[in-house]
Coordinates of C-alpha atoms in Angstrom, one line a residue:
M228 CA -35.0 19.6 31.4
S229 CA -37.8 17.0 31.7
D230 CA -38.3 15.1 35.0
R231 CA -37.3 11.8 33.3
A232 CA -34.2 13.4 31.9
G233 CA -33.2 14.6 35.3
R234 CA -34.0 11.6 37.5
G235 CA -31.4 9.1 38.7
A236 CA -28.7 11.6 39.5
A237 CA -28.0 9.8 42.7
G238 CA -27.2 6.6 40.9
T239 CA -30.0 4.5 42.3
T240 CA -30.0 1.9 39.5
A241 CA -27.9 -1.1 38.6
G242 CA -27.1 -2.5 35.2
P243 CA -25.4 -1.2 32.1
T244 CA -24.6 2.6 32.1
A245 CA -23.3 5.0 29.5
A246 CA -20.8 7.4 31.0
P247 CA -22.0 11.0 31.2
P248 CA -20.8 13.3 28.4
A249 CA -19.3 16.7 29.1
G250 CA -21.6 19.7 28.4
Y251 CA -25.0 17.9 28.7
G252 CA -26.4 20.2 31.4
Q253 CA -24.9 23.3 29.7
L254 CA -26.7 22.4 26.4
W255 CA -30.0 21.8 28.2
G256 CA -29.8 25.2 29.7
A257 CA -28.6 27.1 26.6
D258 CA -31.0 29.8 25.2
P259 CA -30.7 30.2 21.4
G260 CA -33.1 33.2 21.6
A261 CA -30.7 35.1 23.8
W262 CA -28.0 34.8 21.1
L263 CA -30.4 35.9 18.4
A264 CA -31.3 38.9 20.5
A265 CA -27.6 39.8 21.1
G266 CA -26.9 39.6 17.4
A267 CA -29.9 41.8 16.6
A268 CA -28.6 44.4 19.1
W269 CA -25.3 44.5 17.3
R270 CA -27.0 44.9 13.9
G271 CA -29.2 47.6 15.4
L272 CA -26.1 49.8 15.8
T273 CA -25.8 50.2 12.0
G274 CA -28.6 52.8 12.0
P275 CA -27.0 55.1 14.6
V276 CA -23.5 54.7 13.0
Q277 CA -24.8 55.5 9.6
R278 CA -26.7 58.6 10.9
R279 CA -23.5 59.8 12.6
A280 CA -21.5 59.4 9.4
D281 CA -24.2 61.2 7.4
G282 CA -24.1 64.0 10.0
L283 CA -20.4 64.5 9.3
D284 CA -21.2 65.0 5.6
T285 CA -23.9 67.6 6.6
R286 CA -21.5 69.5 8.7
V287 CA -18.8 69.6 6.0
D288 CA -21.4 70.9 3.5
T289 CA -22.4 73.6 6.0
L290 CA -18.8 74.8 6.4
R291 CA -17.7 74.6 2.7
P292 CA -19.2 77.9 1.4
G293 CA -17.4 80.1 3.9
W294 CA -14.2 78.2 4.5
S295 CA -11.4 77.6 2.0
G296 CA -7.6 77.3 2.0
A297 CA -5.2 74.7 3.3
A298 CA -6.9 74.5 6.8
A299 CA -10.3 73.9 5.2
A300 CA -8.8 71.1 2.9
A301 CA -7.1 69.5 5.9
A302 CA -10.3 69.6 7.9
R303 CA -12.3 68.1 5.1
E304 CA -9.8 65.4 4.7
R305 CA -9.9 64.6 8.4
V306 CA -13.7 64.6 8.5
G307 CA -13.7 62.3 5.5
A308 CA -11.4 59.9 7.3
L309 CA -13.6 59.9 10.3
R310 CA -16.6 59.2 8.1
G311 CA -14.8 56.4 6.5
A312 CA -13.9 54.9 9.8
L313 CA -17.6 54.9 10.8
T314 CA -18.8 53.4 7.5
D315 CA -16.1 50.8 7.4
V316 CA -17.5 49.2 10.6
L317 CA -21.0 48.8 9.2
P318 CA -20.4 45.4 7.5
A319 CA -18.8 44.1 10.6
L320 CA -21.8 45.0 12.8
I321 CA -24.0 43.0 10.4
E322 CA -21.5 40.1 10.4
V323 CA -21.6 39.9 14.2
D324 CA -25.3 39.4 13.9
Q325 CA -24.9 36.7 11.2
V326 CA -22.4 34.8 13.4
L327 CA -24.6 34.9 16.4
A328 CA -27.7 34.0 14.5
E329 CA -26.0 31.0 12.8
F330 CA -24.7 29.9 16.2
A331 CA -28.2 30.2 17.6
T332 CA -29.6 28.1 14.7
R333 CA -27.1 25.3 15.3
L334 CA -27.5 25.5 19.0
G335 CA -31.3 25.1 18.5
A336 CA -30.7 22.1 16.2
A337 CA -28.4 20.5 18.8
K338 CA -31.0 21.1 21.5
A339 CA -33.7 19.5 19.3
R340 CA -31.5 16.5 18.8
L341 CA -30.8 16.2 22.5
A342 CA -34.5 16.3 23.3
A343 CA -35.2 13.6 20.7
A344 CA -32.5 11.4 22.3
V345 CA -34.1 11.8 25.7
A346 CA -37.5 11.0 24.2
H347 CA -36.0 8.0 22.6
A348 CA -34.6 6.9 25.9
D349 CA -37.9 7.3 27.6
A350 CA -39.7 5.3 25.0
G351 CA -37.0 2.5 25.4
G352 CA -37.3 2.2 29.2
L353 CA -34.0 4.1 29.8
L354 CA -33.2 7.0 32.0
V355 CA -30.9 10.0 31.3
D356 CA -29.7 11.7 34.5
R357 CA -28.8 15.3 35.0
A358 CA -25.2 14.7 33.9
G359 CA -26.3 13.0 30.7
A360 CA -25.5 9.4 31.8
V361 CA -27.8 6.8 30.3
R362 CA -29.0 3.8 32.4
P363 CA -32.0 1.5 32.8
D364 CA -35.0 3.1 34.4
P365 CA -35.7 1.2 37.7
A366 CA -39.3 2.0 37.5
R367 CA -39.7 0.0 34.3
P368 CA -37.5 -3.1 34.5
R369 CA -36.8 -4.9 31.3
P370 CA -34.5 -7.8 30.5
T371 CA -30.8 -6.7 30.5
E372 CA -30.1 -8.1 27.1
R373 CA -32.7 -5.8 25.6
L374 CA -31.3 -2.7 27.3
G375 CA -27.8 -2.7 26.0
P376 CA -28.2 -1.8 22.3
G377 CA -30.8 0.9 23.1
L378 CA -28.6 2.4 25.7
T379 CA -25.7 2.5 23.3
Q380 CA -27.8 4.2 20.6
V381 CA -29.2 6.8 23.0
A382 CA -25.8 7.6 24.3
A383 CA -24.5 8.1 20.7
E384 CA -27.4 10.4 19.9
I385 CA -26.6 12.5 23.0
R386 CA -22.9 12.7 22.0
G387 CA -23.9 13.7 18.4
A388 CA -26.0 16.6 19.8
L389 CA -23.2 17.7 22.0
E390 CA -20.7 17.5 19.2
L391 CA -22.9 19.7 17.0
A392 CA -23.1 22.3 19.7
G393 CA -19.4 22.1 20.4
T394 CA -18.5 22.6 16.7
A395 CA -20.9 25.5 16.4
D396 CA -19.4 27.1 19.5
R397 CA -15.8 26.8 18.1
E398 CA -16.8 28.1 14.7
A399 CA -18.6 31.1 16.2
A400 CA -15.6 31.9 18.6
A401 CA -13.2 31.7 15.7
R402 CA -15.3 34.1 13.5
L403 CA -15.8 36.5 16.3
G404 CA -12.0 36.3 17.1
G405 CA -11.3 37.3 13.5
L406 CA -13.6 40.3 13.8
T407 CA -11.8 41.3 17.0
T408 CA -8.4 41.1 15.3
A409 CA -9.7 43.2 12.4
A410 CA -11.0 45.8 14.9
V411 CA -7.5 46.2 16.2
T412 CA -5.5 46.0 12.9
G413 CA -8.1 47.9 10.7
W414 CA -11.3 46.8 9.0
V415 CA -10.3 47.3 5.4
S416 CA -7.2 47.2 3.2
V417 CA -6.6 48.4 -0.4
P418 CA -9.2 47.2 -2.9
P419 CA -8.5 43.9 -4.6
A420 CA -6.5 44.2 -7.8
W421 CA -8.7 42.0 -9.9
R422 CA -12.4 41.3 -10.3
P423 CA -14.2 38.6 -12.4
S424 CA -15.7 39.8 -15.6
S425 CA -19.4 40.4 -15.9
G426 CA -19.9 37.1 -17.8
A427 CA -18.1 35.0 -15.2
G428 CA -20.1 32.0 -13.9
P429 CA -20.9 31.5 -10.2
A430 CA -18.2 28.8 -9.8
E431 CA -15.5 31.2 -11.1
V432 CA -16.9 34.0 -8.8
S433 CA -16.8 31.6 -5.9
R434 CA -13.1 30.8 -6.6
W435 CA -12.3 34.4 -6.9
W436 CA -14.0 35.3 -3.6
A437 CA -12.2 32.4 -1.8
G438 CA -8.9 33.8 -2.9
L439 CA -9.5 37.2 -1.3
T440 CA -8.3 38.2 2.2
P441 CA -11.0 39.0 4.8
A442 CA -10.0 42.7 4.6
E443 CA -10.4 42.7 0.8
R444 CA -13.9 41.1 1.1
R445 CA -14.9 43.8 3.7
W446 CA -13.6 46.5 1.3
L447 CA -15.8 45.1 -1.5
V448 CA -18.9 44.9 0.7
G449 CA -18.5 48.4 2.0
H450 CA -17.4 50.1 -1.2
E451 CA -19.1 48.1 -4.0
P452 CA -22.3 46.8 -2.3
A453 CA -24.4 47.1 -5.5
R454 CA -22.0 44.7 -7.3
I455 CA -21.5 42.2 -4.4
G456 CA -25.1 42.1 -3.4
C457 CA -26.3 40.6 -6.6
L458 CA -23.3 38.5 -7.6
D459 CA -24.2 34.8 -7.7
G460 CA -21.4 32.7 -6.3
V461 CA -20.6 35.2 -3.5
P462 CA -21.4 33.7 0.0
V463 CA -24.9 34.5 1.3
T464 CA -23.5 36.3 4.3
A465 CA -21.5 38.8 2.1
R466 CA -24.5 39.4 -0.2
D467 CA -26.7 40.0 2.9
Q468 CA -24.3 42.6 4.3
A469 CA -24.0 44.4 1.0
N470 CA -27.8 44.5 0.3
R471 CA -28.6 45.7 3.8
L472 CA -26.2 48.6 3.3
L473 CA -28.2 49.6 0.2
L474 CA -31.6 49.2 1.8
A475 CA -32.0 52.8 3.2
G476 CA -31.1 54.3 -0.2
Q477 CA -33.5 52.0 -2.0
R478 CA -36.3 53.1 0.2
E479 CA -35.4 56.7 -0.4
E480 CA -35.5 56.0 -4.1
L481 CA -39.0 54.8 -3.8
A482 CA -40.0 57.7 -1.6
A483 CA -38.5 60.2 -4.1
R484 CA -40.5 58.5 -6.9
R485 CA -43.6 58.9 -4.8
R486 CA -42.9 62.6 -4.2
R487 CA -42.5 63.2 -8.0
L488 CA -45.9 61.7 -8.6
L489 CA -47.7 63.9 -6.1
G490 CA -47.8 67.0 -8.2
P491 CA -51.3 68.0 -9.5
L492 CA -52.4 67.3 -13.0
P493 CA -55.6 68.3 -14.8
P494 CA -58.3 65.6 -15.0
G495 CA -57.9 63.2 -17.9
P496 CA -55.9 60.1 -19.0
A497 CA -52.6 61.5 -17.7
E498 CA -54.1 62.0 -14.3
L499 CA -55.5 58.5 -14.2
A500 CA -52.1 57.1 -15.3
R501 CA -50.4 59.1 -12.6
L502 CA -52.8 57.8 -9.9
A503 CA -52.2 54.2 -11.1
R504 CA -48.4 54.7 -10.8
L505 CA -48.8 56.3 -7.4
A506 CA -50.8 53.4 -6.2
R507 CA -48.1 51.0 -7.3
V508 CA -45.4 53.0 -5.6
D509 CA -47.4 53.2 -2.4
A510 CA -47.9 49.4 -2.5
A511 CA -44.2 48.9 -3.1
L512 CA -43.3 51.1 -0.2
R513 CA -45.6 49.2 2.1
G514 CA -44.1 46.0 0.9
L515 CA -40.5 47.2 1.4
D516 CA -41.3 48.5 4.9
A517 CA -42.9 45.1 5.8
L518 CA -39.9 43.3 4.4
G519 CA -37.6 45.7 6.3
G520 CA -39.5 44.7 9.4
R521 CA -38.8 41.1 8.8
L522 CA -35.2 41.7 8.1
A523 CA -34.9 43.6 11.4
A524 CA -36.8 41.0 13.4
P525 CA -34.6 39.2 16.1
G526 CA -36.4 35.9 16.0
A527 CA -35.5 32.7 14.2
P528 CA -34.9 32.0 11.4
R529 CA -32.8 35.0 10.5
A530 CA -33.6 36.6 7.2
Y531 CA -30.8 37.2 4.6
L532 CA -31.3 39.8 1.9
L533 CA -29.8 38.4 -1.3
G534 CA -31.3 40.9 -3.8
L535 CA -33.6 43.9 -3.9
D536 CA -34.5 46.1 -6.8
P537 CA -37.3 48.8 -6.3
A538 CA -37.5 49.6 -10.1
G539 CA -40.7 48.9 -11.9
D540 CA -42.9 46.5 -9.9
G541 CA -39.9 45.7 -7.7
R542 CA -38.0 42.4 -7.2
A543 CA -36.6 40.7 -4.1
V544 CA -34.6 37.6 -3.1
V545 CA -34.8 36.8 0.6
A546 CA -33.6 33.7 2.4
L547 CA -34.9 32.4 5.8
G548 CA -31.9 30.7 7.3
N549 CA -28.5 30.5 5.7
P550 CA -28.6 28.4 2.5
D551 CA -24.8 28.1 2.5
R552 CA -24.9 26.2 5.8
A553 CA -28.2 24.3 5.6
G554 CA -28.5 20.6 4.6
A555 CA -31.8 21.2 2.8
V556 CA -32.7 24.3 0.8
L557 CA -35.9 25.3 -0.8
T558 CA -36.1 28.0 -3.6
Y559 CA -39.7 29.2 -4.0
V560 CA -40.7 31.0 -7.2
P561 CA -44.1 32.7 -7.0
G562 CA -46.5 33.3 -9.9
M563 CA -48.7 35.9 -11.6
T564 CA -48.9 39.4 -10.1
A565 CA -46.1 38.8 -7.6
D566 CA -44.0 41.9 -7.0
L567 CA -42.2 43.8 -4.2
A568 CA -45.6 44.7 -2.6
D569 CA -46.3 41.0 -2.3
A570 CA -42.9 39.9 -1.2
P571 CA -43.7 39.8 2.6
G572 CA -46.7 37.5 2.0
E573 CA -44.8 35.3 -0.4
L574 CA -42.0 35.0 2.1
G575 CA -44.6 33.9 4.6
R576 CA -45.4 30.9 2.4
A577 CA -41.8 29.9 2.3
A578 CA -41.7 30.3 6.1
R579 CA -44.7 27.9 6.5
V580 CA -42.8 25.2 4.6
L581 CA -39.8 25.8 6.7
D582 CA -41.9 25.5 9.9
R583 CA -43.2 22.1 8.8
C584 CA -39.6 21.0 8.0
A585 CA -38.6 21.9 11.5
A586 CA -41.6 19.9 12.9
L587 CA -41.0 16.9 10.7
G588 CA -37.2 16.9 11.0
P589 CA -36.2 18.3 14.4
G590 CA -32.6 19.0 14.5
E591 CA -32.1 19.3 10.8
E592 CA -30.9 22.6 9.3
T593 CA -33.1 23.9 6.5
A594 CA -33.4 27.2 4.7
A595 CA -36.0 28.6 2.3
V596 CA -35.5 31.3 -0.3
L597 CA -38.1 33.5 -1.9
W598 CA -36.8 34.0 -5.5
L599 CA -38.8 37.0 -6.9
D600 CA -36.1 38.1 -9.4
Y601 CA -38.3 38.3 -12.5
D602 CA -41.1 40.4 -14.0
A603 CA -44.1 38.3 -13.1
P604 CA -47.2 38.8 -15.4
D605 CA -49.7 41.4 -14.1
F606 CA -52.6 40.4 -16.2
L607 CA -54.1 37.3 -17.8
P608 CA -53.0 38.2 -21.4
E609 CA -49.4 38.3 -20.2
A610 CA -49.8 35.1 -18.2
A611 CA -51.0 33.4 -21.3
R612 CA -47.6 33.7 -22.9
A613 CA -44.3 32.1 -21.9
R614 CA -42.1 35.2 -22.7
Q615 CA -41.7 36.3 -19.1
A616 CA -40.9 32.8 -18.0
E617 CA -38.3 32.5 -20.8
D618 CA -36.8 35.8 -19.8
A619 CA -36.5 34.6 -16.2
G620 CA -34.8 31.3 -17.0
P621 CA -31.1 32.5 -17.2
A622 CA -31.3 34.3 -13.9
L623 CA -32.9 31.4 -12.0
H624 CA -30.3 29.1 -13.5
R625 CA -27.4 31.3 -12.3
F626 CA -29.0 31.7 -8.9
Q627 CA -29.2 27.9 -8.3
E628 CA -25.6 27.5 -9.6
G629 CA -24.5 30.2 -7.2
L630 CA -26.1 28.4 -4.2
R631 CA -24.2 25.3 -5.1
A632 CA -21.0 27.2 -5.5
S633 CA -21.1 29.1 -2.2
H634 CA -22.4 26.2 -0.1
E635 CA -20.2 25.1 2.9
G636 CA -19.7 21.5 3.8
P637 CA -21.4 18.4 2.2
P638 CA -23.7 19.2 -0.7
A639 CA -27.2 20.3 0.4
R640 CA -30.4 18.9 -1.0
H641 CA -31.9 21.6 -3.3
T642 CA -35.6 21.8 -4.1
V643 CA -37.1 24.4 -6.5
L644 CA -40.8 25.0 -6.1
G645 CA -43.0 26.9 -8.6
H646 CA -46.5 28.0 -8.0
S647 CA -48.9 28.9 -10.8
Y648 CA -47.0 30.9 -13.4
G649 CA -43.9 30.3 -11.2
S650 CA -44.1 26.7 -12.2
V651 CA -43.8 27.8 -15.9
V652 CA -40.7 29.8 -14.9
V653 CA -39.2 26.7 -13.1
G654 CA -40.1 24.3 -15.9
T655 CA -38.8 26.6 -18.7
A656 CA -35.5 27.3 -16.8
A657 CA -35.0 23.5 -16.3
R658 CA -35.8 22.7 -19.9
D659 CA -33.7 25.5 -21.6
H660 CA -30.8 26.0 -19.2
G661 CA -30.9 23.3 -16.6
L662 CA -31.4 23.8 -12.8
S663 CA -28.9 22.8 -10.1
A664 CA -31.6 21.1 -8.1
D665 CA -32.3 17.6 -6.6
A666 CA -36.1 18.0 -6.8
L667 CA -38.6 20.1 -8.7
V668 CA -42.1 20.8 -7.3
F669 CA -45.1 22.3 -9.1
V670 CA -48.3 23.4 -7.3
G671 CA -51.3 24.9 -9.0
S672 CA -49.6 24.6 -12.4
P673 CA -50.9 25.5 -15.8
G674 CA -48.2 23.3 -17.4
V675 CA -44.5 23.6 -17.2
G676 CA -43.4 23.8 -20.9
V677 CA -42.7 20.1 -21.4
R678 CA -44.8 17.0 -22.0
H679 CA -42.8 14.6 -19.8
A680 CA -40.9 14.9 -16.5
G681 CA -37.9 13.3 -18.2
E682 CA -37.3 16.6 -20.1
L683 CA -36.6 18.6 -17.0
G684 CA -33.1 17.4 -16.3
V685 CA -33.7 15.8 -12.9
P686 CA -34.7 12.2 -12.2
P687 CA -38.5 11.8 -12.9
G688 CA -38.8 10.3 -9.4
Q689 CA -37.8 13.8 -8.1
V690 CA -40.4 15.7 -10.1
W691 CA -43.4 16.4 -7.9
A692 CA -46.8 18.1 -8.5
S693 CA -50.0 18.8 -6.7
T694 CA -53.2 20.4 -7.9
A695 CA -56.2 21.0 -5.6
P696 CA -59.5 19.5 -6.7
D697 CA -61.1 22.9 -6.7
D698 CA -58.1 24.8 -8.2
V699 CA -59.3 27.0 -11.2
I700 CA -56.0 26.3 -12.9
R701 CA -57.6 23.0 -14.1
L702 CA -59.6 25.2 -16.5
A703 CA -56.4 26.6 -18.1
R704 CA -56.8 24.7 -21.4
P705 CA -54.9 25.6 -24.6
P706 CA -56.9 27.6 -27.2
E707 CA -57.4 24.7 -29.6
E708 CA -58.8 22.5 -26.8
L709 CA -61.2 25.3 -25.7
A710 CA -62.4 25.6 -29.2
R711 CA -62.8 21.9 -29.6
R712 CA -64.8 21.7 -26.4
A713 CA -67.1 24.5 -27.5
V714 CA -67.9 22.7 -30.7
L715 CA -68.4 19.3 -29.1
A716 CA -70.6 20.8 -26.3
G717 CA -73.4 21.5 -28.9
A718 CA -72.9 18.4 -31.0
P719 CA -74.7 15.0 -30.8
L720 CA -72.7 12.6 -28.6
G721 CA -70.5 15.6 -27.8
S722 CA -70.3 14.8 -24.1
A723 CA -68.9 11.4 -24.9
A724 CA -66.3 12.8 -27.2
L725 CA -65.1 15.1 -24.5
L726 CA -64.1 12.0 -22.5
D727 CA -61.4 11.2 -25.0
G728 CA -58.4 11.4 -22.7
R729 CA -57.3 15.0 -23.4
D730 CA -58.1 16.2 -19.9
H731 CA -54.4 16.2 -19.2
E732 CA -53.7 19.1 -21.6
L733 CA -53.2 22.5 -20.0
W734 CA -52.2 25.9 -21.4
F735 CA -48.4 25.3 -21.1
G736 CA -48.4 21.6 -21.8
R737 CA -49.3 18.4 -20.1
D738 CA -50.6 18.7 -16.5
P739 CA -47.6 17.8 -14.3
S740 CA -50.0 16.2 -11.8
D741 CA -51.3 13.8 -14.4
P742 CA -49.9 10.3 -14.2
G743 CA -48.9 10.3 -17.8
F744 CA -46.5 13.2 -17.1
G745 CA -44.1 10.7 -15.5
G746 CA -43.5 12.6 -12.2
R747 CA -44.9 11.9 -8.8
R748 CA -48.0 13.4 -7.1
F749 CA -48.8 14.5 -3.6
P750 CA -52.3 15.3 -2.3
S751 CA -53.9 18.7 -1.7
G752 CA -57.2 19.5 0.0
R753 CA -59.9 21.7 -1.4
Y754 CA -58.2 25.0 -0.7
G755 CA -58.4 26.6 -4.2
H756 CA -55.5 28.0 -6.2
T757 CA -53.7 29.9 -3.4
G758 CA -54.3 27.5 -0.4
Y759 CA -51.5 25.1 -0.8
W760 CA -49.8 26.6 2.3
E761 CA -52.8 26.6 4.6
P762 CA -52.0 24.8 7.9
G763 CA -54.7 22.1 7.4
N764 CA -53.7 21.3 3.8
P765 CA -51.8 18.0 3.3
A766 CA -50.0 19.7 0.5
L767 CA -48.0 21.7 3.1
D768 CA -46.6 18.6 4.7
G769 CA -46.1 17.2 1.2
M770 CA -43.8 20.1 0.2
A771 CA -41.9 19.9 3.5
R772 CA -41.3 16.2 3.1
I773 CA -39.9 16.7 -0.4
V774 CA -37.6 19.4 0.8
L775 CA -36.3 17.0 3.5
G776 CA -36.0 14.2 1.0
R777 CA -38.5 11.9 2.8

């Protein structure tokens, strides 16, 4: 607590005073980090519990060859029940972590609002004492008539911060109480009798999930994690629980692929191909391990694993903060060469935007999602075609619909950001399928598949773009334009003909940062094609302000 926030406890001033609210000192002293650490400790139990369950399987396998009959069958059944009791608790351990992390997030937001209220009081010549009462500061006398309205406003801001903390506390207590009850009555029940069809939309999936009992939901997470983990419309928390249960097996799948590639081959094309595949698998393993480290980190914001596929180049969908509870949500789609090996670095870009959101809007709850659920081009010939962007469109459309369907409380502001080829993915999805988004952002874009912002399905005033002055993407001209320029470059008056207003044409359509595109622009410094997230680049603040709707 600051000195100015704590002075005046003895009541040494006269004039209008706002009564002290309950819980002020408690909120000042609260430590969100301690709650995050407590949640991480609960989540850390999943490893030992899973190993103990796997150990039971190993013991049964050891006994099976030399033991048969009714006693052996009864023993196997009993050990199977013990193993089931252990694995049934795994989703609950992750859920405790989620509850405490989300409580810590809201507690942090409440503390930020409280600090802003005290700063507002200080700037207005007011004093907030240790009990939270607001009164004129005797060291800076001002006319009484100018103190009243400011005093009322500061007092309301303090009450708002305390109400947010109180609501978060009650919600966390209720959710933990439900887990406590389940621990007594049993974690799971029989499986649900009905599941939505494979073609069901996210809204239908959300309604189905809402109709299940908590025990049925836990059964699905524990017994069908591969289905639940990738099902758009299921809440973020359930998807995170399911995907974390799959994580160890997915790493083993990659490790097994690596072992198969280690066998010797005679020199030649086959050996070169094997070495190339081995290098890709090694990179994917390093990326998965780094991603696993971020998922295990106890600090804020908590990471939620919404999808992971180690096949091929690998795919990942990871959220920082819970999109279902945030008021502003960013979905970031990276571009060419992005794969599982790159996921930690790409997630770092999303984190930088989130950090700037926290600085620009203290007390506001935001979340950022890395959406790498498509096969990004590996080489320029692939990146010159729209096929992979077109293939990605339906999945991105469903994902955004799912975020809307599973969101809790008032609708969030959703922003979808595409970088480089990722902007082609976003533009193509918006054009062909529609995106459930309030704003679209394109940075370092080679065009987005349309000639005007009005074709993207969101208000043109909410279509934003930025291209750095030294971004090489500015040279991504369509083939016919490149040929025309080559001819004109050697012709009389050719340089004049090149200034005919076609500079806005890029490989995939009109430059979205050109005024004629009909969207809005925000500035970038000279940071090249990949520097939009650099701390000194004004583009970083530009992206954060768009996410916040400012």
